[in-house]
Coordinates of C-alpha atoms and ligand atoms in Angstrom, one line a residue:
M207 CA 129.6 81.6 110.5
S208 CA 128.0 84.3 108.6
D209 CA 124.4 84.9 109.6
Y210 CA 122.7 84.2 106.3
I211 CA 124.2 80.9 106.5
Q212 CA 122.7 80.3 110.1
F213 CA 119.6 81.5 108.5
I214 CA 119.7 78.8 106.2
E215 CA 120.5 76.2 108.5
S216 CA 117.5 76.7 110.7
N217 CA 115.2 77.1 107.9
K218 CA 116.4 74.0 105.9
D219 CA 112.9 72.0 106.7
R220 CA 110.8 74.9 105.4
F221 CA 112.8 75.4 102.1
F222 CA 112.4 71.5 102.0
T223 CA 108.5 71.7 102.5
E224 CA 108.2 74.5 99.8
L225 CA 110.6 72.8 97.0
V226 CA 107.8 69.6 97.4
D227 CA 105.2 72.0 96.7
F228 CA 106.7 73.3 93.9
L229 CA 107.4 69.8 92.2
K230 CA 103.6 68.7 92.6
I231 CA 102.9 70.6 89.7
P232 CA 102.9 69.0 86.7
S233 CA 104.3 71.9 84.3
V234 CA 105.1 70.0 81.3
S235 CA 105.4 72.7 78.8
S236 CA 105.1 70.7 75.3
Q237 CA 102.2 69.0 76.4
S238 CA 99.0 71.2 75.8
E239 CA 96.7 69.4 78.2
H240 CA 99.1 70.6 80.6
N241 CA 98.8 74.2 80.0
P242 CA 97.1 75.4 83.3
D243 CA 99.6 73.4 85.3
T244 CA 102.3 75.2 83.4
R245 CA 100.6 78.8 84.1
K246 CA 100.1 77.2 87.9
A247 CA 104.1 76.8 88.6
A248 CA 104.5 80.6 87.0
T249 CA 101.6 81.7 89.5
W250 CA 103.2 79.7 92.2
L251 CA 107.1 81.4 91.6
V252 CA 105.2 84.8 91.3
K253 CA 103.6 84.2 95.0
Q254 CA 107.2 83.3 96.1
L255 CA 108.8 86.2 94.9
N256 CA 106.3 88.5 96.7
D257 CA 106.3 86.4 99.7
I258 CA 110.3 86.7 100.0
G259 CA 109.9 90.4 99.9
M260 CA 111.0 91.2 96.1
P261 CA 109.7 95.1 95.7
K262 CA 108.7 94.3 91.8
V263 CA 107.3 90.6 90.5
E264 CA 105.8 90.3 87.4
L265 CA 104.3 87.7 84.9
Y266 CA 105.2 88.6 81.6
E267 CA 102.6 86.8 78.8
T268 CA 104.2 85.8 75.5
A269 CA 102.9 83.8 72.6
G270 CA 103.7 80.7 74.7
H271 CA 104.2 80.4 78.3
P272 CA 104.5 83.1 80.5
V273 CA 108.0 84.5 81.6
V274 CA 108.2 84.9 85.6
Y275 CA 110.2 88.4 86.5
A276 CA 111.3 89.8 89.7
E277 CA 113.6 92.8 90.7
D278 CA 115.5 94.0 93.7
L279 CA 117.6 96.7 92.9
R280 CA 118.0 98.5 96.5
A281 CA 121.5 97.9 96.5
G282 CA 121.6 101.2 94.3
A283 CA 122.9 102.1 91.0
D284 CA 126.6 102.0 92.0
A285 CA 126.1 98.0 93.1
K286 CA 126.5 95.0 90.4
T287 CA 123.4 93.6 89.1
V288 CA 123.3 89.7 88.8
L289 CA 120.4 88.4 86.6
I290 CA 119.2 84.9 87.7
Y291 CA 118.0 82.7 85.0
G292 CA 116.2 79.4 85.3
H293 CA 112.9 77.6 84.1
Y294 CA 109.9 76.1 85.7
D295 CA 108.5 74.0 82.9
V296 CA 109.7 70.2 83.3
Q297 CA 110.0 67.5 80.5
P298 CA 107.2 64.7 79.6
V299 CA 107.2 61.8 82.0
D300 CA 106.8 59.2 79.8
P301 CA 107.4 56.2 80.0
V302 CA 105.5 56.5 83.0
E303 CA 105.6 52.9 83.6
L304 CA 109.3 53.1 84.4
W305 CA 108.9 55.5 87.0
N306 CA 109.5 53.8 90.6
S307 CA 106.8 56.6 92.5
P308 CA 104.7 59.2 90.3
P309 CA 106.4 61.9 89.0
F310 CA 104.6 64.5 90.6
E311 CA 104.6 62.8 94.1
P312 CA 107.9 63.7 95.5
V313 CA 109.7 60.9 97.4
V314 CA 112.6 61.0 99.5
N315 CA 114.9 58.1 99.1
G316 CA 118.9 57.5 100.0
G317 CA 119.7 61.8 100.2
K318 CA 117.5 62.0 96.9
I319 CA 114.3 63.7 96.1
Y320 CA 112.7 61.8 93.2
A321 CA 110.2 64.3 91.1
R322 CA 110.1 65.2 87.6
G323 CA 111.7 68.6 87.4
S324 CA 113.5 67.9 90.6
S325 CA 117.1 68.6 89.3
D326 CA 116.2 70.3 85.8
D327 CA 115.4 73.1 86.8
K328 CA 113.0 73.8 89.5
G329 CA 115.0 72.6 92.5
Q330 CA 118.3 74.3 90.7
V331 CA 116.1 77.7 90.1
F332 CA 114.7 77.0 93.8
A333 CA 118.0 77.3 95.6
H334 CA 118.8 80.8 94.0
I335 CA 115.6 82.0 95.8
K336 CA 115.8 80.9 98.9
A337 CA 119.7 82.4 98.8
V338 CA 118.3 85.7 97.6
E339 CA 115.6 85.3 101.1
A340 CA 118.1 84.3 103.3
Y341 CA 120.9 87.1 102.6
Q342 CA 117.9 89.6 102.8
K343 CA 116.3 88.4 106.0
T344 CA 119.3 88.5 107.7
N345 CA 121.0 91.5 106.3
G346 CA 118.0 93.6 105.3
K347 CA 119.4 94.4 102.0
L348 CA 120.9 92.7 99.1
P349 CA 124.9 93.1 98.4
V350 CA 124.1 93.4 94.7
N351 CA 120.7 94.1 92.8
I352 CA 119.4 90.8 91.9
K353 CA 116.8 90.4 88.5
F354 CA 115.0 87.0 88.5
M355 CA 114.0 85.8 84.7
I356 CA 112.3 82.4 85.0
E357 CA 110.8 80.9 81.9
G358 CA 108.2 78.2 81.0
E359 CA 109.3 77.0 77.3
E360 CA 112.8 75.7 78.2
E361 CA 111.9 72.1 77.6
C362 CA 110.3 73.1 73.9
G363 CA 113.1 74.8 72.6
S364 CA 112.4 78.8 74.4
N365 CA 111.1 79.7 71.5
N366 CA 109.5 83.3 73.0
L367 CA 112.5 83.8 75.2
D368 CA 114.5 85.5 72.0
V369 CA 111.6 88.2 71.5
F370 CA 111.3 88.5 75.3
I371 CA 114.7 89.4 75.7
R372 CA 115.0 91.9 73.0
E373 CA 112.1 93.7 74.0
H374 CA 113.2 94.2 77.4
R375 CA 116.8 94.6 77.1
D376 CA 117.0 97.8 79.4
M377 CA 115.0 95.8 82.1
L378 CA 117.1 92.6 82.0
K379 CA 120.5 94.8 81.9
C380 CA 123.0 93.5 84.3
D381 CA 126.6 92.4 84.7
T382 CA 126.5 88.9 84.8
V383 CA 124.1 86.2 84.2
M384 CA 123.8 83.3 86.3
V385 CA 122.5 79.8 85.2
S386 CA 122.2 76.8 87.3
D387 CA 121.0 74.1 84.9
T388 CA 123.8 71.8 84.4
E389 CA 125.5 69.1 86.2
W390 CA 128.7 68.3 88.1
F391 CA 131.3 65.8 86.7
A392 CA 130.6 63.6 89.7
E393 CA 129.4 63.3 92.8
G394 CA 131.2 65.5 95.3
L395 CA 133.2 67.0 92.7
P396 CA 131.7 70.7 92.8
S397 CA 131.8 71.8 89.0
I398 CA 131.7 74.9 86.8
C399 CA 131.0 74.7 83.0
Y400 CA 132.5 76.8 80.4
S401 CA 131.4 75.9 77.2
L402 CA 128.5 74.4 75.5
R403 CA 128.2 72.7 72.0
G404 CA 125.7 74.4 69.7
L405 CA 123.6 73.0 66.8
S406 CA 122.9 72.7 63.2
Y407 CA 119.8 70.6 62.5
I408 CA 118.9 69.7 58.8
E409 CA 116.6 67.6 56.9
I410 CA 117.4 66.4 53.3
T411 CA 114.9 64.7 50.8
V412 CA 116.4 63.0 47.3
T413 CA 113.7 62.3 44.9
G414 CA 114.3 60.4 41.6
P415 CA 111.6 58.9 39.5
N416 CA 108.0 60.4 39.5
R417 CA 106.8 57.2 41.6
D418 CA 107.9 54.2 43.4
L419 CA 109.3 51.8 40.4
H420 CA 109.1 48.0 39.9
S421 CA 113.0 47.1 40.8
G422 CA 112.7 44.2 38.1
T423 CA 111.8 46.2 35.1
Y424 CA 113.8 49.6 36.2
G425 CA 116.5 48.5 38.7
G426 CA 120.1 49.1 37.4
A427 CA 119.1 51.6 35.0
V428 CA 117.3 54.2 37.2
D429 CA 119.3 56.1 40.2
N430 CA 117.5 54.9 43.3
P431 CA 117.2 57.7 45.5
L432 CA 117.6 55.8 48.9
N433 CA 120.8 54.3 47.5
V434 CA 122.0 58.0 46.6
L435 CA 121.2 59.3 49.8
C436 CA 123.2 56.5 51.6
D437 CA 126.0 57.6 49.3
I438 CA 126.0 61.2 50.2
V439 CA 125.7 60.6 53.8
S440 CA 128.2 58.1 54.0
S441 CA 130.7 60.5 52.3
L442 CA 130.1 63.1 54.7
K443 CA 133.0 61.4 57.2
D444 CA 136.2 59.7 56.1
K445 CA 137.6 56.7 57.7
Y446 CA 139.8 58.7 60.7
G447 CA 136.2 60.3 61.7
R448 CA 136.8 63.5 60.2
I449 CA 133.9 65.6 58.7
T450 CA 134.7 66.0 54.9
I451 CA 132.5 69.3 54.1
P452 CA 135.0 72.1 53.1
G453 CA 135.8 74.4 55.5
F454 CA 133.9 72.5 58.3
Y455 CA 136.9 72.9 60.7
D456 CA 137.9 76.6 60.0
D457 CA 136.9 78.4 63.0
V458 CA 137.6 75.3 65.7
K459 CA 140.1 76.2 67.8
P460 CA 142.4 73.4 68.8
L461 CA 142.6 72.5 72.3
T462 CA 145.6 74.3 74.4
S463 CA 147.6 71.5 76.6
E464 CA 146.6 73.1 79.7
E465 CA 143.0 71.9 78.9
R466 CA 143.8 68.4 77.5
E467 CA 145.8 67.8 80.4
G468 CA 142.8 69.2 82.6
F469 CA 140.5 66.7 81.0
A470 CA 142.7 63.9 81.4
K471 CA 143.1 64.7 85.0
L472 CA 139.1 63.8 85.4
P473 CA 138.3 61.0 87.2
F474 CA 136.7 59.3 83.8
N475 CA 136.3 55.7 83.6
Y476 CA 136.3 54.4 79.9
E477 CA 135.4 51.0 81.1
E478 CA 132.5 51.7 83.1
Y479 CA 131.2 54.2 80.2
T480 CA 131.2 51.5 77.7
E481 CA 130.1 48.8 79.9
E482 CA 127.1 51.4 80.9
L483 CA 126.1 51.9 77.3
G484 CA 126.3 48.1 76.1
V485 CA 128.7 48.9 73.6
A486 CA 132.4 46.7 72.9
D487 CA 134.0 50.0 72.7
G488 CA 133.6 53.5 71.9
N489 CA 134.7 55.4 68.6
G490 CA 134.9 58.7 67.1
E491 CA 137.6 61.1 65.6
F492 CA 140.8 59.9 65.3
G493 CA 143.6 61.5 67.9
F494 CA 141.3 62.6 70.8
T495 CA 139.8 60.9 73.9
T496 CA 136.1 60.4 74.5
L497 CA 135.9 63.6 76.6
E498 CA 137.4 65.6 73.9
R499 CA 134.9 64.0 71.4
T500 CA 132.3 64.7 73.6
W501 CA 133.2 68.3 74.5
A502 CA 135.6 69.9 72.2
R503 CA 135.3 68.4 68.9
P504 CA 132.6 68.9 66.4
T505 CA 130.0 66.1 65.5
L506 CA 127.8 65.0 62.2
D507 CA 125.4 62.4 63.0
L508 CA 122.7 61.0 61.2
N509 CA 119.5 61.1 63.6
G510 CA 116.7 59.5 61.7
I511 CA 116.6 57.9 57.6
Y512 CA 113.5 57.0 55.9
G513 CA 112.1 55.9 52.7
G514 CA 110.7 52.9 50.7
Y515 CA 109.1 49.9 51.5
T516 CA 109.4 49.0 55.4
G517 CA 106.4 47.1 56.2
E518 CA 106.3 43.4 56.6
G519 CA 107.9 41.4 53.8
A520 CA 109.3 42.3 50.8
K521 CA 108.3 44.7 48.4
T522 CA 110.5 45.2 45.4
I523 CA 110.4 48.7 44.5
L524 CA 112.8 51.7 43.7
P525 CA 111.5 54.4 46.1
S526 CA 110.6 57.5 44.5
K527 CA 112.2 59.4 47.6
A528 CA 114.2 59.1 50.6
S529 CA 115.0 61.7 53.1
A530 CA 117.2 61.7 56.3
K531 CA 117.7 63.9 59.4
I532 CA 121.4 65.3 60.1
S533 CA 122.2 67.0 63.3
M534 CA 126.1 68.5 63.6
R535 CA 127.0 69.8 67.3
L536 CA 129.7 72.7 67.0
V537 CA 132.2 73.8 69.1
P538 CA 133.5 77.3 69.8
Y539 CA 134.2 79.2 67.3
Q540 CA 131.8 78.0 64.7
N541 CA 128.8 79.8 63.8
H542 CA 125.4 77.6 63.4
E543 CA 124.5 79.7 59.8
D544 CA 127.8 79.5 58.5
I545 CA 127.6 75.8 59.0
T546 CA 124.5 75.1 57.5
A547 CA 125.5 77.3 54.6
K548 CA 128.6 75.3 54.3
I549 CA 126.9 71.7 54.3
T550 CA 124.3 72.8 52.0
K551 CA 126.6 74.0 49.5
H552 CA 128.8 70.8 49.6
L553 CA 125.3 68.6 49.5
K554 CA 124.6 70.5 46.0
A555 CA 128.0 70.0 44.9
I556 CA 128.0 66.3 45.6
T557 CA 124.5 65.2 44.8
P558 CA 124.6 63.9 41.1
P559 CA 122.2 65.4 38.5
T560 CA 120.4 62.2 38.1
V561 CA 118.1 62.8 41.2
K562 CA 116.8 66.4 43.0
L563 CA 118.1 67.8 46.5
D564 CA 115.8 69.5 48.9
I565 CA 117.2 70.9 52.2
T566 CA 115.5 72.1 55.0
P567 CA 117.1 73.8 57.9
L568 CA 115.3 72.5 61.2
H569 CA 117.2 74.2 64.1
G570 CA 120.2 75.8 65.1
G571 CA 122.1 77.3 67.9
N572 CA 125.3 79.0 68.3
P573 CA 128.0 77.2 70.7
V574 CA 129.2 79.0 74.2
M575 CA 132.5 79.5 75.2
I576 CA 132.8 81.3 78.5
E577 CA 135.7 84.1 79.5
L578 CA 137.6 81.9 81.9
E579 CA 139.0 84.9 83.9
S580 CA 135.9 87.0 84.6
E581 CA 134.8 88.7 88.4
G582 CA 131.9 86.6 88.2
L583 CA 133.5 83.5 87.5
N584 CA 136.0 84.0 90.0
A585 CA 133.6 84.9 92.7
A586 CA 131.3 81.9 91.6
K587 CA 134.5 79.7 92.2
R588 CA 135.3 81.0 95.7
A589 CA 131.5 80.6 96.5
M590 CA 131.3 77.0 95.6
N591 CA 134.7 76.4 97.7
R592 CA 133.1 77.8 100.5
A593 CA 129.8 76.2 100.3
F594 CA 130.9 72.8 99.3
G595 CA 134.6 72.7 100.7
K596 CA 136.5 72.0 97.4
D597 CA 137.5 74.3 94.7
P598 CA 135.3 73.4 91.6
I599 CA 136.3 71.5 88.7
M600 CA 136.2 73.7 85.3
M601 CA 134.3 71.2 82.9
R602 CA 132.8 71.5 79.4
E603 CA 129.5 70.1 78.3
G604 CA 128.3 68.2 75.1
G605 CA 124.9 69.5 74.8
S606 CA 123.8 73.0 74.3
I607 CA 121.5 75.6 75.9
P608 CA 121.1 77.7 73.1
I609 CA 119.8 80.8 75.1
V610 CA 123.3 81.3 76.8
E611 CA 124.4 82.5 73.6
L612 CA 121.9 85.1 73.2
F613 CA 122.5 86.8 76.6
G614 CA 126.3 87.4 75.7
S615 CA 124.7 88.8 72.4
E616 CA 121.9 90.7 73.5
L617 CA 122.7 91.5 77.1
N618 CA 126.2 91.8 76.7
A619 CA 126.6 90.0 80.2
P620 CA 129.2 87.1 80.6
T621 CA 127.2 83.7 82.0
I622 CA 128.1 81.8 84.8
L623 CA 127.0 77.9 84.6
M624 CA 127.0 76.9 88.3
G625 CA 124.9 74.1 87.9
I626 CA 124.3 71.7 91.2
G627 CA 122.8 68.7 89.4
L628 CA 124.5 65.2 89.4
P629 CA 125.0 62.8 86.3
S630 CA 122.8 60.5 88.3
D631 CA 120.1 62.6 88.3
N632 CA 118.5 61.0 85.3
I633 CA 117.1 64.4 84.0
H634 CA 114.7 63.8 80.9
S635 CA 114.7 59.9 82.0
P636 CA 112.2 58.2 84.5
N637 CA 113.1 58.7 88.2
E638 CA 114.5 61.9 87.9
S639 CA 115.9 62.9 91.3
F640 CA 117.9 65.7 93.4
S641 CA 120.3 65.6 96.0
I642 CA 119.4 67.0 99.0
D643 CA 122.8 67.9 100.1
N644 CA 123.3 69.7 96.8
F645 CA 119.8 71.5 97.4
Y646 CA 121.0 73.1 100.7
G647 CA 124.7 73.5 99.5
G648 CA 123.5 75.2 96.1
I649 CA 121.2 77.6 98.6
K650 CA 124.9 78.3 100.4
A651 CA 127.0 78.7 97.4
S652 CA 124.3 81.1 95.7
A653 CA 123.9 83.4 98.9
I654 CA 127.9 83.6 99.1
F655 CA 128.1 84.5 95.5
L656 CA 126.1 87.1 96.1
E657 CA 128.7 88.5 99.1
E658 CA 131.6 87.5 96.8
F659 CA 130.6 89.2 93.5
A660 CA 129.5 92.4 95.5
K661 CA 133.5 92.7 96.4
Ligands
ZN903 ZN1 117.0 72.6 82.2

C-alpha cells in the first residue's frame, strides 16, 4: 500500500470531523442574509489550505462572493500542473420542513452524511484538499504543481468567475482542470462525465391591443395575444418531437454506434424511471432512447407562460399581452449565441403582423465535449480503477456547468469531470447527503490521480 493511502486510512476520522465543520457553515450564496456565512466558508477554506501547507493561499475579492485560490508549485517548472476547481457555496434549503434533520447540523445515517452542500460541492472539493495533504505529508513533495480555485457563486450563476479567470489567466495556467461536481450513474458504478449540455434561454412577449378588451364586443375580430403565443410555441416542435427552427440541428453530430451501444449497456431501468416520476410513459424525440434524449439530443421547453386573467372565477377578456419563457438545452457542437439568433429570426418570421413580438435573451452557455483520449482523462480512469476497484463508466450529463466551457476557451486546458456524488444524494433538494465511502474513496482517487498524471 502506498504511504499516502496508509495516511488516508489512519486520518479518516480527522478528515471526517473537518468535513462536518465545513458543512456546518450555511454558505447560501443566493441569499444576502447569509453573506457573512458565505464569507466564513471562504475564510474557513483559507485556513484549511494554509493548515495543509500550501505555500500560497489567497482570498480574491470579486463583485460578489470571494474566490479562494491556493497554489503549490514546488514540483517545478518541468512538472505538469493541475487546477482543481470547486465551489464552497450551497443551494438554499427550502422547503426546510421537508428535511429530516436541520440542513446545517450534519447527521450520519446508513453510510451517508446528511447536510446541505455535503455532495454539492463541499464534500467533493474537500476530498481533493485531503488528497493533496496526504500526498504532501507522506512524500514531502507533490508529483505535480497544484492550483486550487474554489468559488462562492456556482449556485447563483458563477457571475464573477469569468472576469476572475480572464484577469488571472497566467496565474491559472495549467495542463488540466479537475472538477468534482458531478454524480455517478448509479451506486457502485464509478463514473466520469465527458459531455454536458449547454443552454439558450429566452423570454418572449406578444402584444396585441393597447388594453385588455371585452371578449364579447371584440372577440373574433382582433388577434388575442395569448392565442397567438400558444400557436407560435406549439409550432416550434413537430409531431415527431423534432424542433422546427430552421438550422437548429446544423451543428449536432449524430451519435456514433459505439456511443449508442455504450448507453444501451448501462443499467437503466425504464419502468423505475417512469414510476419514480409518476408518469404513464416517457415521451420525446422519435427514434431515440431516454438516455440519448437527455444526454445527446437538444431540447426546447416551455418553462412558464403567463398573461390574461388567472384569478378566481371568470373574467371575459382578450388580454393585451402574453409572455412565455422558453429554454433550449444544447448539445455539442451547437453554440448558444447561434441558436438564440436562429430562434429569434424564426419567431419574427412566424409572428403575424397583427401583433408585436419582443424577445429577451435571459441566459446562455455552451455545451461541452471532452476529448476522450487525453492524458488527464486516462490518468483519471486509472485512478478511479485503483481507488474503487473497477473501471469507471464514461457517461454524459443532461445538465450544464457553464464555467467548464470557459476553462477550455480561456485556459486552453481540458477538463476532467471526476465526480464522486451519487444519484440518490438529493442535491438541490431536501435531505441532501453524501456517501461516506465515496468521500474516502474520492480522497484516494484524487491522490492516485496526482501520481498517475505525473507519469
Ligand atoms: Zn455543484
